[in-house]
mmCIF file of C-alpha atoms (C1' of nucleotides) in Angstrom:
data_model
loop_
_atom_site.group_PDB
_atom_site.id
_atom_site.type_symbol
_atom_site.label_atom_id
_atom_site.label_comp_id
_atom_site.label_asym_id
_atom_site.label_seq_id
_atom_site.Cartn_x
_atom_site.Cartn_y
_atom_site.Cartn_z
ATOM 1 C CA MET A 1 0.000 0.000 0.000
ATOM 2 C CA GLY A 2 2.757 2.439 -0.876
ATOM 3 C CA TYR A 3 0.675 5.013 -2.709
ATOM 4 C CA SER A 4 -0.778 8.264 -1.525
ATOM 5 C CA VAL A 5 -4.367 8.559 -0.452
ATOM 6 C CA SER A 6 -5.078 11.725 -2.350
ATOM 7 C CA GLU A 7 -4.339 10.146 -5.701
ATOM 8 C CA GLN A 8 -6.974 7.533 -5.102
ATOM 9 C CA GLU A 9 -9.461 10.185 -4.069
ATOM 10 C CA GLN A 10 -8.632 12.299 -7.053
ATOM 11 C CA LEU A 11 -9.313 9.361 -9.346
ATOM 12 C CA LEU A 12 -12.557 8.528 -7.609
ATOM 13 C CA PHE A 13 -13.871 12.005 -8.298
ATOM 14 C CA LEU A 14 -12.361 12.195 -11.777
ATOM 15 C CA PHE A 15 -14.235 9.118 -12.936
ATOM 16 C CA LYS A 16 -17.567 10.471 -11.854
ATOM 17 C CA THR A 17 -16.981 13.933 -13.273
ATOM 18 C CA LEU A 18 -15.651 12.669 -16.552
ATOM 19 C CA SER A 19 -18.540 10.314 -17.091
ATOM 20 C CA ASN A 20 -21.083 13.004 -16.203
ATOM 21 C CA GLN A 21 -19.606 15.313 -18.792
ATOM 22 C CA LEU A 22 -19.106 12.594 -21.370
ATOM 23 C CA GLY A 23 -22.710 11.458 -21.656
ATOM 24 C CA PRO A 24 -24.436 14.729 -22.523
ATOM 25 C CA LYS A 25 -21.667 15.794 -24.911
ATOM 26 C CA PHE A 26 -21.826 12.512 -26.757
ATOM 27 C CA GLU A 27 -25.577 12.730 -27.093
ATOM 28 C CA LYS A 28 -25.427 16.275 -28.365
ATOM 29 C CA ASN A 29 -23.006 15.223 -31.103
ATOM 30 C CA THR A 30 -24.596 11.985 -32.231
ATOM 31 C CA GLN A 31 -28.337 12.213 -31.423
ATOM 32 C CA PHE A 32 -27.997 9.014 -29.389
ATOM 33 C CA SER A 33 -27.359 8.580 -25.723
ATOM 34 C CA LEU A 34 -24.254 6.566 -25.012
ATOM 35 C CA SER A 35 -26.328 3.610 -23.786
ATOM 36 C CA ARG A 36 -28.684 3.580 -26.755
ATOM 37 C CA PHE A 37 -25.733 3.857 -29.066
ATOM 38 C CA GLU A 38 -23.988 0.949 -27.416
ATOM 39 C CA LEU A 39 -27.102 -1.204 -27.565
ATOM 40 C CA LEU A 40 -27.619 -0.597 -31.284
ATOM 41 C CA TYR A 41 -23.916 -0.946 -31.876
ATOM 42 C CA GLN A 42 -23.840 -4.404 -30.324
ATOM 43 C CA LEU A 43 -26.989 -5.457 -32.133
ATOM 44 C CA VAL A 44 -25.293 -4.828 -35.476
ATOM 45 C CA GLN A 45 -23.029 -7.788 -34.993
ATOM 46 C CA PHE A 46 -25.558 -10.147 -33.442
ATOM 47 C CA GLU A 47 -28.545 -10.134 -35.761
ATOM 48 C CA GLU A 48 -30.573 -11.808 -33.018
ATOM 49 C CA ILE A 49 -29.906 -11.904 -29.311
ATOM 50 C CA SER A 50 -31.838 -12.253 -26.080
ATOM 51 C CA GLN A 51 -32.120 -9.282 -23.763
ATOM 52 C CA SER A 52 -30.304 -11.060 -20.981
ATOM 53 C CA SER A 53 -27.348 -11.878 -23.226
ATOM 54 C CA LEU A 54 -27.279 -8.293 -24.378
ATOM 55 C CA GLN A 55 -27.385 -7.179 -20.768
ATOM 56 C CA LYS A 56 -24.304 -9.214 -19.947
ATOM 57 C CA ILE A 57 -22.415 -7.540 -22.771
ATOM 58 C CA VAL A 58 -23.267 -3.940 -22.083
ATOM 59 C CA ASN A 59 -23.325 -4.208 -18.297
ATOM 60 C CA ILE A 60 -26.394 -2.071 -17.763
ATOM 61 C CA ASP A 61 -29.103 -3.015 -15.296
ATOM 62 C CA HIS A 62 -31.906 -5.280 -16.571
ATOM 63 C CA ALA A 63 -34.490 -2.620 -15.917
ATOM 64 C CA ALA A 64 -32.664 -0.027 -17.967
ATOM 65 C CA ILE A 65 -32.223 -2.513 -20.811
ATOM 66 C CA THR A 66 -35.950 -3.162 -20.939
ATOM 67 C CA ARG A 67 -36.776 0.527 -21.017
ATOM 68 C CA HIS A 68 -34.228 1.387 -23.675
ATOM 69 C CA LEU A 69 -35.308 -1.430 -25.960
ATOM 70 C CA LYS A 70 -38.968 -0.570 -25.525
ATOM 71 C CA GLN A 71 -38.258 2.954 -26.676
ATOM 72 C CA LEU A 72 -36.018 1.786 -29.516
ATOM 73 C CA GLU A 73 -38.865 -0.476 -30.618
ATOM 74 C CA ILE A 74 -41.271 2.454 -30.613
ATOM 75 C CA ASP A 75 -38.720 4.409 -32.658
ATOM 76 C CA GLY A 76 -38.666 1.522 -35.112
ATOM 77 C CA TYR A 77 -35.005 0.702 -34.646
ATOM 78 C CA VAL A 78 -35.477 -2.790 -33.206
ATOM 79 C CA THR A 79 -38.083 -5.516 -33.087
ATOM 80 C CA ARG A 80 -38.762 -7.650 -30.033
ATOM 81 C CA ARG A 81 -40.479 -11.028 -29.766
ATOM 82 C CA ARG A 82 -40.605 -13.867 -27.305
ATOM 83 C CA ASN A 83 -38.374 -16.860 -27.913
ATOM 84 C CA PRO A 84 -40.663 -19.749 -28.913
ATOM 85 C CA LYS A 85 -38.159 -22.197 -27.475
ATOM 86 C CA ASP A 86 -38.179 -20.421 -24.124
ATOM 87 C CA ASN A 87 -41.003 -18.044 -23.482
ATOM 88 C CA ARG A 88 -39.169 -16.243 -20.728
ATOM 89 C CA GLU A 89 -36.753 -14.715 -23.166
ATOM 90 C CA THR A 90 -37.248 -11.687 -25.351
ATOM 91 C CA ILE A 91 -35.308 -11.772 -28.589
ATOM 92 C CA VAL A 92 -34.153 -8.487 -30.014
ATOM 93 C CA HIS A 93 -33.434 -7.770 -33.652
ATOM 94 C CA LEU A 94 -32.071 -4.661 -35.323
ATOM 95 C CA THR A 95 -34.297 -3.318 -38.096
ATOM 96 C CA GLU A 96 -33.017 -1.930 -41.372
ATOM 97 C CA GLU A 97 -33.991 1.506 -40.114
ATOM 98 C CA GLY A 98 -31.969 0.961 -36.952
ATOM 99 C CA ARG A 99 -28.997 -0.274 -38.928
ATOM 100 C CA GLN A 100 -29.217 2.812 -41.091
ATOM 101 C CA GLN A 101 -29.379 5.115 -38.071
ATOM 102 C CA ILE A 102 -26.370 3.615 -36.382
ATOM 103 C CA PHE A 103 -24.496 3.730 -39.655
ATOM 104 C CA ASN A 104 -25.361 7.373 -40.180
ATOM 105 C CA CYS A 105 -24.019 8.481 -36.835
ATOM 106 C CA GLN A 106 -20.755 6.576 -37.136
ATOM 107 C CA LYS A 107 -19.042 9.624 -38.531
ATOM 108 C CA ASP A 108 -20.196 11.835 -35.703
ATOM 109 C CA LYS A 109 -19.140 9.257 -33.163
ATOM 110 C CA GLN A 110 -15.777 8.948 -34.845
ATOM 111 C CA SER A 111 -15.023 12.626 -34.782
ATOM 112 C CA PHE A 112 -16.227 12.761 -31.198
ATOM 113 C CA THR A 113 -13.825 10.065 -30.020
ATOM 114 C CA ASN A 114 -11.018 11.506 -32.098
ATOM 115 C CA GLN A 115 -11.437 14.773 -30.260
ATOM 116 C CA MET A 116 -11.827 12.994 -26.935
ATOM 117 C CA PHE A 117 -8.590 11.074 -27.383
ATOM 118 C CA SER A 118 -6.626 13.625 -29.300
ATOM 119 C CA HIS A 119 -2.905 13.530 -28.499
ATOM 120 C CA PHE A 120 -3.218 9.949 -27.264
ATOM 121 C CA ASN A 121 -1.062 7.309 -28.869
ATOM 122 C CA ASP A 122 -1.911 3.664 -29.272
ATOM 123 C CA LYS A 123 0.161 2.554 -26.346
ATOM 124 C CA GLU A 124 -1.637 4.945 -24.030
ATOM 125 C CA LEU A 125 -5.048 3.801 -25.197
ATOM 126 C CA LYS A 126 -4.127 0.177 -24.624
ATOM 127 C CA SER A 127 -2.776 0.964 -21.195
ATOM 128 C CA LEU A 128 -5.910 2.927 -20.345
ATOM 129 C CA ILE A 129 -8.148 0.062 -21.396
ATOM 130 C CA ASP A 130 -6.088 -2.330 -19.339
ATOM 131 C CA MET A 131 -6.303 -0.210 -16.214
ATOM 132 C CA LEU A 132 -10.008 0.468 -16.540
ATOM 133 C CA GLN A 133 -10.714 -3.220 -16.984
ATOM 134 C CA ARG A 134 -8.683 -4.047 -13.912
ATOM 135 C CA ILE A 135 -10.571 -1.446 -11.905
ATOM 136 C CA GLN A 136 -13.852 -2.809 -13.163
ATOM 137 C CA LYS A 137 -12.813 -6.262 -12.033
ATOM 138 C CA ASN A 138 -11.750 -4.947 -8.635
ATOM 139 C CA ILE A 139 -15.039 -3.147 -8.170
ATOM 140 C CA LYS A 140 -17.081 -6.192 -9.031
ATOM 141 C CA GLU A 141 -15.700 -7.948 -5.996
ATOM 142 C CA ILE A 142 -16.761 -5.249 -3.555
ATOM 143 C CA MET B 1 -4.503 9.040 -36.243
ATOM 144 C CA GLY B 2 -2.629 5.758 -36.083
ATOM 145 C CA TYR B 3 -4.835 3.958 -33.600
ATOM 146 C CA SER B 4 -7.655 1.556 -34.075
ATOM 147 C CA VAL B 5 -11.279 2.623 -33.894
ATOM 148 C CA SER B 6 -12.380 -0.173 -31.647
ATOM 149 C CA GLU B 7 -10.076 0.866 -28.836
ATOM 150 C CA GLN B 8 -11.647 4.283 -28.708
ATOM 151 C CA GLU B 9 -15.119 2.767 -28.712
ATOM 152 C CA GLN B 10 -14.164 0.321 -26.034
ATOM 153 C CA LEU B 11 -12.975 3.173 -23.830
ATOM 154 C CA LEU B 12 -16.082 5.207 -24.479
ATOM 155 C CA PHE B 13 -18.248 2.393 -23.174
ATOM 156 C CA LEU B 14 -15.866 1.478 -20.376
ATOM 157 C CA PHE B 15 -16.032 4.948 -18.863
ATOM 158 C CA LYS B 16 -19.790 4.923 -18.726
ATOM 159 C CA THR B 17 -20.032 1.397 -17.371
ATOM 160 C CA LEU B 18 -17.364 1.905 -14.774
ATOM 161 C CA SER B 19 -18.898 5.084 -13.486
ATOM 162 C CA ASN B 20 -22.363 3.522 -13.340
ATOM 163 C CA GLN B 21 -21.040 0.690 -11.221
ATOM 164 C CA LEU B 22 -18.813 2.887 -9.108
ATOM 165 C CA GLY B 23 -21.481 5.194 -7.723
ATOM 166 C CA PRO B 24 -23.870 2.699 -6.159
ATOM 167 C CA LYS B 25 -21.044 0.587 -4.744
ATOM 168 C CA PHE B 26 -19.442 3.586 -3.145
ATOM 169 C CA GLU B 27 -22.699 4.680 -1.602
ATOM 170 C CA LYS B 28 -23.383 1.235 -0.226
ATOM 171 C CA ASN B 29 -20.006 1.186 1.495
ATOM 172 C CA THR B 30 -19.891 4.714 2.884
ATOM 173 C CA GLN B 31 -23.504 5.858 3.356
ATOM 174 C CA PHE B 32 -22.751 8.862 1.157
ATOM 175 C CA SER B 33 -23.245 9.284 -2.544
ATOM 176 C CA LEU B 34 -20.043 10.110 -4.358
ATOM 177 C CA SER B 35 -21.238 13.664 -5.012
ATOM 178 C CA ARG B 36 -22.304 14.338 -1.442
ATOM 179 C CA PHE B 37 -19.055 12.897 -0.208
ATOM 180 C CA GLU B 38 -17.053 15.117 -2.508
ATOM 181 C CA LEU B 39 -18.987 18.199 -1.467
ATOM 182 C CA LEU B 40 -18.433 17.577 2.233
ATOM 183 C CA TYR B 41 -14.869 16.566 1.563
ATOM 184 C CA GLN B 42 -14.105 19.879 -0.122
ATOM 185 C CA LEU B 43 -15.904 21.845 2.561
ATOM 186 C CA VAL B 44 -13.549 20.442 5.197
ATOM 187 C CA GLN B 45 -10.687 22.473 3.839
ATOM 188 C CA PHE B 46 -12.593 25.650 3.087
ATOM 189 C CA GLU B 47 -14.477 26.545 6.243
ATOM 190 C CA GLU B 48 -16.562 28.989 4.211
ATOM 191 C CA ILE B 49 -17.150 29.074 0.486
ATOM 192 C CA SER B 50 -19.782 30.279 -1.956
ATOM 193 C CA GLN B 51 -21.826 27.746 -3.889
ATOM 194 C CA SER B 52 -20.517 28.967 -7.203
ATOM 195 C CA SER B 53 -16.895 28.550 -6.100
ATOM 196 C CA LEU B 54 -17.719 25.091 -4.832
ATOM 197 C CA GLN B 55 -19.373 24.324 -8.138
ATOM 198 C CA LYS B 56 -16.222 25.197 -10.032
ATOM 199 C CA ILE B 57 -14.233 22.793 -7.882
ATOM 200 C CA VAL B 58 -16.469 19.751 -8.061
ATOM 201 C CA ASN B 59 -17.662 20.273 -11.626
ATOM 202 C CA ILE B 60 -21.282 19.382 -10.997
ATOM 203 C CA ASP B 61 -24.163 21.343 -12.479
ATOM 204 C CA HIS B 62 -25.389 24.360 -10.483
ATOM 205 C CA ALA B 63 -28.826 22.854 -10.089
ATOM 206 C CA ALA B 64 -27.461 19.658 -8.605
ATOM 207 C CA ILE B 65 -25.267 21.641 -6.236
ATOM 208 C CA THR B 66 -28.263 23.548 -4.938
ATOM 209 C CA ARG B 67 -30.261 20.387 -4.373
ATOM 210 C CA HIS B 68 -27.444 18.521 -2.670
ATOM 211 C CA LEU B 69 -26.654 21.376 -0.322
ATOM 212 C CA LYS B 70 -30.299 21.881 0.518
ATOM 213 C CA GLN B 71 -30.547 18.266 1.580
ATOM 214 C CA LEU B 72 -27.237 18.391 3.452
ATOM 215 C CA GLU B 73 -28.577 21.438 5.295
ATOM 216 C CA ILE B 74 -31.719 19.515 6.251
ATOM 217 C CA ASP B 75 -29.510 16.679 7.473
ATOM 218 C CA GLY B 76 -27.648 19.200 9.597
ATOM 219 C CA TYR B 77 -24.283 18.717 7.910
ATOM 220 C CA VAL B 78 -23.948 22.240 6.499
ATOM 221 C CA THR B 79 -25.329 25.705 7.088
ATOM 222 C CA ARG B 80 -26.177 28.131 4.298
ATOM 223 C CA ARG B 81 -26.593 31.907 4.414
ATOM 224 C CA ARG B 82 -26.511 34.757 1.981
ATOM 225 C CA ASN B 83 -23.303 36.722 1.652
ATOM 226 C CA PRO B 84 -23.974 40.182 3.183
ATOM 227 C CA LYS B 85 -21.373 41.681 0.876
ATOM 228 C CA ASP B 86 -23.094 40.210 -2.195
ATOM 229 C CA ASN B 87 -26.609 39.029 -1.746
ATOM 230 C CA ARG B 88 -26.538 36.881 -4.842
ATOM 231 C CA GLU B 89 -24.148 34.463 -3.240
ATOM 232 C CA THR B 90 -24.956 31.684 -0.834
ATOM 233 C CA ILE B 91 -22.163 30.887 1.578
ATOM 234 C CA VAL B 92 -21.838 27.294 2.726
ATOM 235 C CA HIS B 93 -20.273 26.166 5.970
ATOM 236 C CA LEU B 94 -19.614 22.667 7.285
ATOM 237 C CA THR B 95 -21.132 22.018 10.709
ATOM 238 C CA GLU B 96 -19.417 20.059 13.454
ATOM 239 C CA GLU B 97 -21.889 17.271 12.796
ATOM 240 C CA GLY B 98 -20.948 17.284 9.118
ATOM 241 C CA ARG B 99 -17.271 17.269 9.952
ATOM 242 C CA GLN B 100 -17.818 14.312 12.233
ATOM 243 C CA GLN B 101 -19.760 12.417 9.568
ATOM 244 C CA ILE B 102 -17.134 12.882 6.903
ATOM 245 C CA PHE B 103 -14.460 11.903 9.383
ATOM 246 C CA ASN B 104 -16.326 8.771 10.357
ATOM 247 C CA CYS B 105 -16.648 7.490 6.825
ATOM 248 C CA GLN B 106 -13.013 8.117 5.937
ATOM 249 C CA LYS B 107 -12.113 4.572 6.884
ATOM 250 C CA ASP B 108 -14.851 3.086 4.726
ATOM 251 C CA LYS B 109 -13.839 5.283 1.817
ATOM 252 C CA GLN B 110 -10.227 4.297 2.297
ATOM 253 C CA SER B 111 -10.888 0.573 2.226
ATOM 254 C CA PHE B 112 -13.157 1.095 -0.757
ATOM 255 C CA THR B 113 -10.498 2.838 -2.815
ATOM 256 C CA ASN B 114 -7.855 0.358 -1.682
ATOM 257 C CA GLN B 115 -9.991 -2.424 -3.083
ATOM 258 C CA MET B 116 -10.770 -0.414 -6.201
ATOM 259 C CA PHE B 117 -7.111 0.205 -6.939
ATOM 260 C CA SER B 118 -5.667 -2.980 -5.589
ATOM 261 C CA HIS B 119 -2.635 -4.170 -7.557
ATOM 262 C CA PHE B 120 -2.044 -0.650 -8.853
ATOM 263 C CA ASN B 121 1.307 0.952 -8.203
ATOM 264 C CA ASP B 122 1.969 4.620 -7.755
ATOM 265 C CA LYS B 123 3.238 5.112 -11.251
ATOM 266 C CA GLU B 124 0.078 3.659 -12.720
ATOM 267 C CA LEU B 125 -2.148 5.858 -10.593
ATOM 268 C CA LYS B 126 -0.233 8.943 -11.645
ATOM 269 C CA SER B 127 -0.434 7.941 -15.282
ATOM 270 C CA LEU B 128 -4.153 7.278 -14.942
ATOM 271 C CA ILE B 129 -4.758 10.686 -13.398
ATOM 272 C CA ASP B 130 -2.767 12.306 -16.154
ATOM 273 C CA MET B 131 -4.713 10.608 -18.910
ATOM 274 C CA LEU B 132 -8.107 11.270 -17.359
ATOM 275 C CA GLN B 133 -7.283 14.930 -16.948
ATOM 276 C CA ARG B 134 -6.195 15.162 -20.544
ATOM 277 C CA ILE B 135 -9.416 13.526 -21.675
ATOM 278 C CA GLN B 136 -11.406 15.896 -19.514
ATOM 279 C CA LYS B 137 -9.631 18.813 -21.128
ATOM 280 C CA ASN B 138 -10.270 17.410 -24.595
ATOM 281 C CA ILE B 139 -13.942 16.923 -23.862
ATOM 282 C CA LYS B 140 -14.362 20.444 -22.565
ATOM 283 C CA GLU B 141 -13.509 21.765 -25.989
ATOM 284 C CA ILE B 142 -16.174 19.777 -27.766
ATOM 285 C "C1'" DG C 1 -29.159 57.929 -10.864
ATOM 286 C "C1'" DC C 2 -30.888 54.717 -14.673
ATOM 287 C "C1'" DT C 3 -30.331 51.084 -17.724
ATOM 288 C "C1'" DC C 4 -28.503 46.940 -19.033
ATOM 289 C "C1'" DA C 5 -25.464 43.089 -19.083
ATOM 290 C "C1'" DA C 6 -23.364 39.748 -16.053
ATOM 291 C "C1'" DT C 7 -23.468 36.796 -12.030
ATOM 292 C "C1'" DT C 8 -25.658 33.602 -8.650
ATOM 293 C "C1'" DA C 9 -29.006 30.671 -7.226
ATOM 294 C "C1'" DT C 10 -33.243 28.307 -7.835
ATOM 295 C "C1'" DT C 11 -36.992 25.689 -10.022
ATOM 296 C "C1'" DG C 12 -39.157 22.767 -13.585
ATOM 297 C "C1'" DA C 13 -38.761 19.308 -17.113
ATOM 298 C "C1'" DT C 14 -36.678 15.251 -18.759
ATOM 299 C "C1'" DA C 15 -33.887 11.283 -18.816
ATOM 300 C "C1'" DG C 16 -30.653 7.811 -17.056
ATOM 301 C "C1'" DC C 17 -29.421 4.417 -13.513
ATOM 302 C "C1'" DT C 18 -29.907 1.171 -9.653
ATOM 303 C "C1'" DC C 19 -32.334 -1.757 -6.508
ATOM 304 C "C1'" DA C 20 -36.192 -4.402 -5.049
ATOM 305 C "C1'" DA C 21 -40.482 -6.555 -5.851
ATOM 306 C "C1'" DA C 22 -43.694 -8.837 -8.907
ATOM 307 C "C1'" DT C 23 -44.833 -11.974 -12.857
ATOM 308 C "C1'" DA C 24 -44.184 -15.686 -15.942
ATOM 309 C "C1'" DT C 25 -41.800 -19.602 -17.478
ATOM 310 C "C1'" DT C 26 -38.713 -23.486 -17.222
ATOM 311 C "C1'" DG C 27 -36.580 -27.574 -15.545
ATOM 312 C "C1'" DA C 28 -35.153 -30.585 -11.945
ATOM 313 C "C1'" DT C 29 -36.410 -33.489 -7.958
ATOM 314 C "C1'" DG C 30 -38.909 -36.342 -5.218
ATOM 315 C "C1'" DC D 1 -46.929 -34.946 -11.834
ATOM 316 C "C1'" DA D 2 -46.635 -31.557 -8.103
ATOM 317 C "C1'" DT D 3 -43.347 -28.543 -6.024
ATOM 318 C "C1'" DC D 4 -39.778 -25.495 -5.867
ATOM 319 C "C1'" DA D 5 -35.635 -23.154 -7.155
ATOM 320 C "C1'" DA D 6 -33.678 -20.710 -10.989
ATOM 321 C "C1'" DT D 7 -34.063 -17.637 -14.960
ATOM 322 C "C1'" DA D 8 -35.878 -13.614 -17.748
ATOM 323 C "C1'" DT D 9 -38.408 -9.698 -17.988
ATOM 324 C "C1'" DT D 10 -41.096 -6.015 -16.344
ATOM 325 C "C1'" DT D 11 -42.730 -2.403 -13.184
ATOM 326 C "C1'" DG D 12 -42.334 0.845 -9.300
ATOM 327 C "C1'" DA D 13 -39.663 3.813 -6.281
ATOM 328 C "C1'" DG D 14 -35.958 6.765 -5.460
ATOM 329 C "C1'" DC D 15 -31.522 9.247 -6.845
ATOM 330 C "C1'" DT D 16 -28.694 11.969 -9.626
ATOM 331 C "C1'" DA D 17 -27.620 14.622 -13.557
ATOM 332 C "C1'" DT D 18 -28.306 17.923 -17.293
ATOM 333 C "C1'" DC D 19 -30.465 21.814 -19.649
ATOM 334 C "C1'" DA D 20 -33.398 25.738 -19.923
ATOM 335 C "C1'" DA D 21 -36.022 29.292 -17.896
ATOM 336 C "C1'" DT D 22 -36.733 32.468 -14.074
ATOM 337 C "C1'" DA D 23 -35.618 35.677 -10.322
ATOM 338 C "C1'" DA D 24 -32.706 38.551 -7.588
ATOM 339 C "C1'" DT D 25 -28.702 41.254 -7.173
ATOM 340 C "C1'" DT D 26 -24.677 43.714 -8.606
ATOM 341 C "C1'" DG D 27 -21.779 46.867 -11.089
ATOM 342 C "C1'" DA D 28 -20.421 49.451 -15.129
ATOM 343 C "C1'" DG D 29 -21.285 53.163 -18.415
ATOM 344 C "C1'" DC D 30 -23.808 56.951 -20.022
#
DNA sequence: GCTCAATTATTGATAGCTCAAATATTGATG
DNA sequence: CATCAATATTTGAGCTATCAATAATTGAGC
């Protein structure tokens, strides 16, 4: 335990602040909230997937998943139906409209992240990912 | 622009996820939300400070500041009064009760952050702080 | 001294998130 | 085949956060 207390505190606050500022800015630039974007983004590569599987990937609470997907269904970006093989499950599918939407905002997202990580090199990004994943793992055990 | 797209995306999602998991866990372990904790924590070293100055330090929206401090006043942890020299300002002061509370939960906070950053060395923490601050700066310009 | 822009705080509207409780379905066990 | 634990989703309650609009106060410039 050779490190200073104040660095840990600083980081604790930094995470919260950063995330609070990140969300609204992202939404303003892409027309999608970060969570909705991530959901659609994952759906692109899955074609069909149950809500619970999707939940495990994006790490958002079940309740939030349900509400997001309900709204995305209303917007016409996804379809939802029960799994005939297991009626507990809801299977989600990205519509053509949804695919188009997520495709359209790729450019905005790209320029957003480019700005967000400007002056970062590849090594730094990799190191950042590594550290965040380790923290996430540490937190899970609390 | 020599870095891969998927790393940037991964980080984008990681920040959100991490912060979403961090808040509730912290609150469960310390009886204070991260924001309330930070507010009280800053007040310890200031004795008296205006809400707007406090806002600049913690980087939370004015509206949220007002609501937090109102509740903390009801709880008896802070007092609030108008600045006689400038009636627009509200001056916040930490009560003895508030000081005691923040002192009492220091140990919980400490063991929380120790767990959160376990297996991190000092150099990594410093590097993490540096990168997060740079990102914060980048975001501010968007 | 009056007007007007800037500053500070507050309130209302909206949305996201978590947790806990409720509902429905499945599958295993006796 | 009845029961019961596990799984998947949904709903309700409670927080927190942002943004936008409003109100009160101050200070500068004419």
